[in-house]
Amino acid sequence: MRLTILVVCILTQLSSIYGQTSLKDINLQHGKYEVGFQHYTVIDSTRTYRIRNDYNNQLISRPVPISIWYPANIQNGVSKQLTVLDYLEVLKEEEEWKDLPNAWLLDWFPYLWNTPQNKAHLSESVTAFSNTSFSEGKFPVVVYAASYQASSIENFALFEYLASNGYVVISSPSRGTDTRWLEGGTAKDMETQSRDVELLLKELYSYENSNPNKIALMGFSFGGLSNAITAMKNKNIRAIVSLDGTERYNYPVLEKSPYFSLDRLDIPYIHFAQKEIPKAVLTSDKIPAELNYKFQLYDSITYSDAHSYRFHDLSHSYFSSYGVLFANRDKRQDKSDAKIMVSYKLLAEHTLQFLNATLKNDEKAKTFIENSPEENGFNESLISKKMKKSLDKPFDYKNFNDLAFSQDYQDLIPLYQKTKAKHPTLELKEGMLNTLGLHLSFNPSTKKQGIHVLLLAVHIYPKSANLYDSLAEVYLYKKDIQNAITNFKKSLELNPNNENALLKLKQLKD
């Protein structure tokens, strides 16, 4: 009866036992907010899609299911506390088996397994409620990319924990370009998921309680690839959280993206990795031994503060709520349920600390993230870490323009002199200054700012006839005739063949 799908995993579990866990035993200490949950579908009319299970050629606009968790106000008699089964109803819809009887759930989908322990999970209450309103305020946002062909709710326990601590978490399933199925973890799959993540970024603007200026990306497994590419494309992202992300295991796929650029990955990055894979498992499952130690993205990052943690009691599957609750245990390498749950809790807590440090600028959280695990009270047998600090990016004309903009283009010559002393390689090219000065000058609301830019330009390039000609034109546009004449004359001194200056001076005399 079980539905067969292609699952890309780091490990296959050939020898397994059933886990015995519960949400209560994970023991996450939730924050001060109640948690609301909504699930709905938006339509991306720019892409086509086919429902695979219909077995026809009918195309529809691409449906993108969305799950969102948020700080909420609970309404007595209206809000309903959800159960694990409610989340699995979302799974059915995203897997395009909405009408599947619930009695078949654990038999039908891979990774759930019909065991007494898993049946007991279905009735467990979760933290989230339906039919709630947003708590008052603006909350930072976590946009989640699911693992290979996985559901938007695969990490619901972590999402609820973050929402209870003042975050909005928004997620969509990992699905293929043309149908539900991915191609096998290809660059095309990665780009499709990245585009879905970008749709979620757009969706955030429909929630007035989300803060679009404080966004982190988080992804598990395959979702780590698409998040890295999304951050390289979108400069509004403030941080990345990778839950044993595949950017560590399949770096060549990352490099195939036309958007790949390490220079553009310049935000804080944290990667939580699985335990070291035993040699016997590497051999029997034909896994490259280098996966235990090689991490090309981390090694290549230059302009990000990068943190790499290893959880010594977590195999790959247990970086998701699904894995902790439903996955069969691999006797060859998995630790006890108790150790798995302790480590999953630590994973959630470290994720929160990193988000608090990067999105909320919390000083205690910053210290926590900068510390070693031992300094934070954790034994090195449980968790280990390496970290490297970002190098300063070269200071260029865009950075200078940001400084100039911040002071409304006033006092530009002293600003340039001070900045040049600090960054000797800074070069403000003549053409850039000329274009910017004219662009600002012909805008009625920024005329003065434009003149300041051109005055800086002639300070740097005092022998440029063209710059003095532009400055004269701007003064003429302002009807400042005397300054226009002065600068046209200066332009002619530098270039006696400047026909524009000759013509304008003749017109001004007439």
C-alpha atoms as one frame of an Amber mdcrd trajectory, in Angstrom:
protein
   0.000   0.000   0.000   2.884   2.375   0.706   3.336   5.096  -1.912   6.772
   4.855  -3.553   8.744   8.051  -4.121  12.358   8.958  -4.761  13.874  10.205
  -1.533  17.309  11.826  -1.517  18.900  11.258   1.851  22.386  11.387   3.228
  21.891   7.956   4.756  19.702   4.986   4.028  18.395   3.138   7.050  18.844
  -0.520   6.252  18.652  -1.794   9.781  16.070  -0.026  11.863  14.128  -0.048
  15.083  11.083   1.960  16.063  11.552   5.153  18.042   9.545   5.950  21.134
   9.247   9.685  21.580   6.713  12.396  22.286   6.510  16.140  21.878   6.324
  16.450  25.646   9.623  14.607  26.047  11.433  17.033  23.738  10.693  19.538
  26.513  11.039  22.797  24.591  10.399  25.718  26.948   8.206  28.015  24.890
   8.308  31.802  25.032   5.763  34.352  26.161   3.559  34.293  23.052   0.725
  31.987  22.172   1.168  30.499  18.709  -1.201  30.825  15.776  -1.148  28.665
  12.650  -2.640  29.132   9.198  -2.403  27.069   6.053  -3.584  28.129   2.611
  -2.557  28.044  -1.038  -1.564  30.905  -3.333  -1.402  30.661  -7.109   1.666
  31.673  -9.099   0.212  32.406 -12.528   3.694  32.945 -14.010   4.415  29.180
 -13.898   2.554  26.068 -15.025   2.148  22.820 -13.136   0.553  19.395 -13.517
  -1.110  17.279 -10.837   0.855  14.079 -11.275  -1.695  11.789  -9.661  -4.298
  12.808 -12.267  -2.198  11.158 -15.002  -3.146  13.587 -17.753  -1.617  16.509
 -19.640  -3.762  19.215 -18.052  -1.740  22.240 -16.955  -2.712  24.638 -14.193
  -1.054  27.709 -12.690   1.481  26.630 -10.090  -0.123  26.207  -6.648   2.146
  27.068  -3.707   0.838  25.833  -0.331   1.846  28.115   2.530   2.052  27.394
   6.233   2.626  30.216   8.681   3.199  30.301  12.445   3.073  33.577  14.367
   2.701  35.193  17.814  -1.053  35.064  18.380  -4.012  36.140  20.439  -6.176
  33.197  21.499  -9.944  33.704  21.412 -11.946  31.619  23.870 -14.550  29.495
  22.168 -13.111  30.267  18.724  -9.455  29.245  18.691  -8.729  25.523  18.584
  -5.563  23.826  19.812  -4.178  21.631  17.054  -2.921  18.057  17.115  -0.258
  16.245  15.141  -3.055  14.807  13.011  -4.089  18.335  12.010  -0.578  18.879
  10.652  -0.733  15.585   8.769  -3.890  16.834   7.085  -1.646  19.533   5.618
   0.784  16.828   4.536  -2.001  14.993   2.668  -2.987  18.136   0.789   0.615
  18.979  -0.169   1.235  15.417  -1.329  -1.894  15.744  -3.510  -3.738  13.052
  -1.549  -6.187  15.365   0.199  -8.986  12.810   0.228  -6.892   9.933   1.527
  -8.632   8.385   4.565  -6.779   9.175   7.768  -6.789   5.493   8.595  -4.338
   5.007   5.711  -1.969   7.841   6.674   0.727   5.822   8.393   0.617   3.102
   5.747   0.650   5.372   2.739   3.419   7.933   3.113   7.109   7.046   3.423
   8.852   8.126   6.633   5.686   7.874   8.794   5.455   4.085   9.365   2.454
   2.370  10.943   3.625   1.539  14.449   1.862   1.807  17.810   4.301   4.577
  18.762   3.518   6.589  15.636  -0.231   6.078  16.033   0.066   7.580  19.508
   1.602  10.749  18.021  -1.513  11.537  15.983  -3.582  12.564  18.985  -0.801
  14.553  20.672  -1.639  18.216  21.158   0.786  20.732  19.675   1.414  24.291
  20.790  -0.278  26.047  17.866  -3.916  27.139  17.612  -6.096  27.762  14.590
  -8.546  30.683  14.295  -6.341  33.253  16.006  -5.276  36.813  15.324  -1.751
  38.234  15.268  -0.355  39.657  18.460   0.248  43.383  18.278   3.663  44.445
  17.011   6.106  43.885  14.169   7.943  40.580  14.307  11.091  39.384  12.535
  10.582  36.644   9.984  12.047  33.213   9.295  11.430  31.859   5.773  11.840
  28.082   5.716  12.872  25.861   2.799  11.889  22.231   3.339  14.086  19.196
   2.720  13.940  17.106  -0.431  10.306  16.744  -1.528   9.126  17.407   2.022
   6.158  19.180   3.582   5.944  22.756   4.788   5.242  21.468   8.288   8.135
  18.996   8.596   9.722  21.030  11.442   6.559  22.204  13.179   7.924  21.822
  16.738  10.815  24.174  15.923   8.479  26.596  14.151   6.124  26.744  17.135
   9.060  27.329  19.457  10.312  30.253  17.378   6.831  31.776  17.040   6.352
  31.601  20.810   9.536  33.662  21.116   8.361  36.434  18.822   9.017  35.277
  15.249   6.864  34.786  12.201   7.774  31.533  10.422   6.562  30.950   6.874
   7.120  27.797   4.846   6.117  25.967   1.674   6.723  22.376   0.543   9.677
  21.318  -1.547   8.167  20.294  -4.880   9.297  19.837  -8.456   9.242  22.311
 -11.298   6.516  20.603 -13.312   4.896  18.165 -10.858   5.072  17.212  -7.181
   8.232  15.197  -7.804  11.724  16.666  -7.974  14.263  15.457 -10.530  16.795
  14.106  -8.048  18.349  17.124  -6.350  19.414  18.901  -9.535  20.246  22.556
 -10.126  16.792  22.885 -11.701  15.197  21.580  -8.488  17.272  24.049  -6.477
  16.275  27.007  -8.633  12.594  26.031  -8.467  12.676  25.910  -4.675  14.545
  29.207  -4.566  11.789  30.778  -6.628   9.194  29.388  -4.218  11.152  30.938
  -1.338  11.060  34.259  -3.180   7.295  33.926  -3.483   7.164  33.527   0.309
   9.237  36.703   0.645   6.608  38.501  -1.398   3.791  36.940   0.637   5.225
  38.470   3.816   4.046  41.884   2.685   0.439  40.773   3.088   1.031  40.514
   6.854   1.298  43.909   8.494   2.707  42.327  11.665   5.739  40.894   9.883
   8.897  42.968   9.600  10.242  42.683   6.029  13.456  44.399   7.097  14.374
  41.562   9.463  14.344  38.303   7.519  16.358  35.128   7.974  16.296  32.061
   5.753  16.269  28.608   7.329  16.359  25.272   5.549  16.804  21.581   6.238
  18.846  19.283   3.988  18.083  20.124   0.323  16.508  23.408   1.439  19.972
  24.624   2.395  20.998  24.762  -1.259  18.095  26.925  -2.377  18.522  29.245
   0.599  22.176  29.881  -0.204  21.245  30.828  -3.764  18.294  32.956  -2.601
  20.566  34.910  -0.268  23.005  35.497  -3.125  20.150  36.911  -5.206  18.283
  38.882  -2.549  20.102  41.488  -0.480  17.195  41.912   1.963  18.130  38.695
   3.757  19.848  39.272   7.103  20.983  35.751   8.103  20.937  32.057   7.120
  20.280  29.018   9.319  21.197  25.659   7.768  19.918  22.466   9.401  22.440
  19.953   8.071  21.980  21.620   4.694  22.970  19.929   1.441  25.196  22.878
   0.517  27.708  20.957   2.635  27.178  17.649   0.854  26.577  18.687  -2.762
  28.479  21.910  -3.352  28.775  21.301  -7.144  25.001  21.741  -7.509  25.288
  25.112  -5.782  27.993  26.197  -8.214  25.773  25.385 -11.210  23.388  28.223
 -10.424  23.815  31.305 -12.631  23.313  33.323  -9.433  26.195  31.672  -7.581
  28.582  34.286  -6.168  30.475  33.877  -2.918  31.046  37.629  -2.779  27.282
  38.094  -2.478  27.007  35.732   0.484  27.907  38.368   3.042  25.470  37.806
   5.918  25.833  35.764   9.122  25.647  32.044   8.346  25.210  29.135  10.743
  25.304  25.453   9.819  24.266  22.667  12.187  25.746  19.331  11.068  24.949
  15.731  11.854  27.176  13.414  13.873  30.152  11.761  12.247  28.950   8.897
  10.080  30.502   5.589  11.230  32.954   3.927   8.857  30.793   0.821   8.597
  27.848   2.917   7.397  30.018   4.834   4.935  31.195   1.557   3.460  27.888
  -0.309   3.348  25.881   2.662   2.034  28.634   3.762  -0.384  28.825   7.245
   1.120  31.992   9.266   0.363  34.123   9.458   3.487  34.831  13.143   2.800
  31.259  13.998   3.845  32.463  13.662   7.417  35.008  16.435   7.146  34.771
  18.384   3.883  32.721  21.593   3.878  33.588  23.603   0.794  31.069  26.413
   1.272  32.214  27.116   4.823  35.848  27.016   3.745  35.160  29.342   0.794
  33.071  31.976   2.564  35.009  35.222   2.920  32.591  38.015   3.771  30.307
  36.261   6.286  30.614  35.521   9.969  30.334  31.728   9.635  29.519  29.231
  12.390  29.662  25.464  11.958  28.324  23.215  14.722  28.322  19.437  14.921
  25.718  17.655  17.057  27.303  14.362  18.060  24.000  12.640  18.917  22.002
  13.614  15.828  21.890  11.738  12.534  20.606  13.582   9.484  16.936  12.600
   9.853  16.619  14.135  13.304  17.039  17.746  12.241  13.263  17.793  11.678
  10.259  17.254  13.919   9.089  14.501  11.569  12.353  12.652  11.984  12.380
  12.887  15.765   8.790  11.666  16.047   8.270   9.283  13.143  11.546   8.062
  11.643  12.731   4.532  12.288  16.021   4.420  14.153  19.135   3.056  12.457
  20.730   0.567  14.871  24.089   1.011  13.171  24.537   4.611  14.253  21.569
   6.321  15.868  21.761   7.277  19.505  18.985   6.644  22.018  15.663   8.462
  21.771  16.519  10.384  24.927  19.774  11.675  23.422  18.076  12.520  20.129
  15.413  14.572  21.895  17.956  16.392  24.062  19.961  17.316  20.978  16.906
  18.392  18.994  16.007  20.689  21.883  19.566  22.101  21.838  19.270  22.595
  18.080  16.106  24.643  18.587  17.692  26.693  21.377  20.842  27.431  19.357
  18.701  28.437  16.392  16.772  30.876  18.582  19.967  32.368  20.001  21.388
  32.913  16.519  18.176  34.570  15.311  18.005  36.743  18.420  21.599  37.831
  17.783  21.179  38.607  14.086  17.573  39.822  13.818  16.941  41.277  17.279
  20.470  42.497  18.053  20.242  40.840  21.470  23.555  41.209  23.324  23.206
  38.026  25.410  22.444  36.060  22.271  25.471  37.565  20.523  27.687  36.430
  23.394  26.129  32.954  23.307  26.839  32.578  19.582  30.391  33.903  19.879
  31.155  31.550  22.795  32.380  28.006  22.420  29.907  25.287  23.475  32.051
  24.680  26.568  31.786  28.356  27.542  28.001  27.993  27.251  28.044  24.948
  29.536  27.830  22.123  26.967  30.130  19.120  26.997  32.220  18.696  23.849
  30.905  15.134  23.552  27.470  16.647  22.880  28.264  19.512  20.547  31.371
  21.021  18.954  31.921  24.161  16.933  34.231  26.035  14.631  33.843  29.669
  13.612  35.471  32.257  11.391  35.002  35.988  11.201  34.154  37.915   8.085
  36.826  39.827   6.238  35.979  43.418   5.389  34.710  43.789   1.843  36.559
  46.310  -0.336  35.087  49.761   0.197  33.801  51.010  -3.154  31.853  53.889
  -4.668  28.512  52.325  -3.671  29.571  52.225  -0.030  30.676  55.855  -0.249
  27.385  56.809  -1.843  25.564  55.138   1.050  27.511  57.368   3.464  26.794
  60.435   1.345  23.098  59.576   1.192  22.963  59.121   4.969  24.055  62.761
   5.412  21.863  64.061   2.583  24.902  64.707   0.354  26.085  67.539   2.612
  29.788  68.231   3.311  30.943  65.726   0.700  34.517  66.955   0.342  35.368
  66.435   4.062  33.551  63.096   3.943  35.599  62.014   0.937  38.879  63.079
   2.533  38.089  61.224   5.752  36.899  58.105   3.933  39.858  58.068   1.540
  42.250  58.184   4.494  40.525  55.125   5.999  40.122  53.269   2.688  43.045
  54.261   0.450  41.852  52.054  -2.421  38.566  53.943  -2.737  38.063  55.242
  -6.269  35.201  57.526  -7.262  35.224  57.506 -11.036  34.580  60.681 -12.934
  31.783  59.242 -15.046  29.925  57.880 -12.025  30.069  61.227 -10.209  28.953
  63.077 -13.329  25.976  60.758 -13.897  24.916  60.786 -10.222  25.246  64.565
  -9.985  23.110  65.151 -13.082  20.576  62.524 -12.011  20.069  64.225  -8.659
  20.178  67.738 -10.102  17.354  67.271 -12.570  15.077  65.938  -9.818  13.327
  69.007  -8.312  13.512  67.516  -4.809  17.283  66.823  -4.924  18.706  69.747
  -6.946  20.981  70.947  -4.136  22.297  67.448  -3.491  23.214  67.087  -7.154
  25.289  70.254  -7.119  27.128  68.997  -4.027  28.043  65.801  -5.893  29.348
  67.768  -8.886  31.333  70.070  -6.616  32.969  66.974  -5.115  33.635  65.728
  -8.653  35.502  68.870  -9.724  37.415  68.742  -6.438  38.669  65.257  -7.318
  39.043  65.919 -11.052  39.951  69.657 -11.289  41.094  69.305 -14.926  37.872
  67.801 -16.276  36.259  70.135 -18.782  33.242  67.854 -18.947  32.534  68.064
 -15.209  32.659  71.869 -15.229  30.347  71.824 -18.256  27.869  69.616 -16.336
  28.082  71.854 -13.269  27.401  74.877 -15.445  24.377  73.182 -17.020  22.965
  72.412 -13.586  23.393  76.019 -12.445  21.706  77.132 -15.651  18.859  74.705
 -14.992  18.498  76.369 -11.569  18.555  79.799 -13.249  21.749  80.685 -11.351
  23.185  82.554 -14.355  26.364  83.880 -12.752  27.552  80.463 -11.538  26.599
  78.968 -14.901  28.770  81.523 -16.755  31.684  80.998 -14.327  31.704  77.242
 -14.856  31.200  77.357 -18.621  34.263  79.619 -18.751  36.234  77.203 -16.581
  35.262  74.376 -18.927  36.487  76.407 -21.911  39.817  77.076 -20.211  40.336
  73.334 -19.963  38.927  72.564 -23.401  38.756  75.520 -25.818  36.912  73.294
 -28.323  33.923  72.729 -26.047  31.208  73.737 -28.482  28.440  73.419 -25.893
  30.154  75.943 -23.595  30.806  78.330 -26.494  27.166  78.165 -27.574  25.757
  78.587 -24.079  27.992  81.548 -23.254  26.971  83.243 -26.491  23.291  82.666
 -25.664  23.750  83.993 -22.112  25.451  87.176 -23.415  22.688  87.714 -25.958
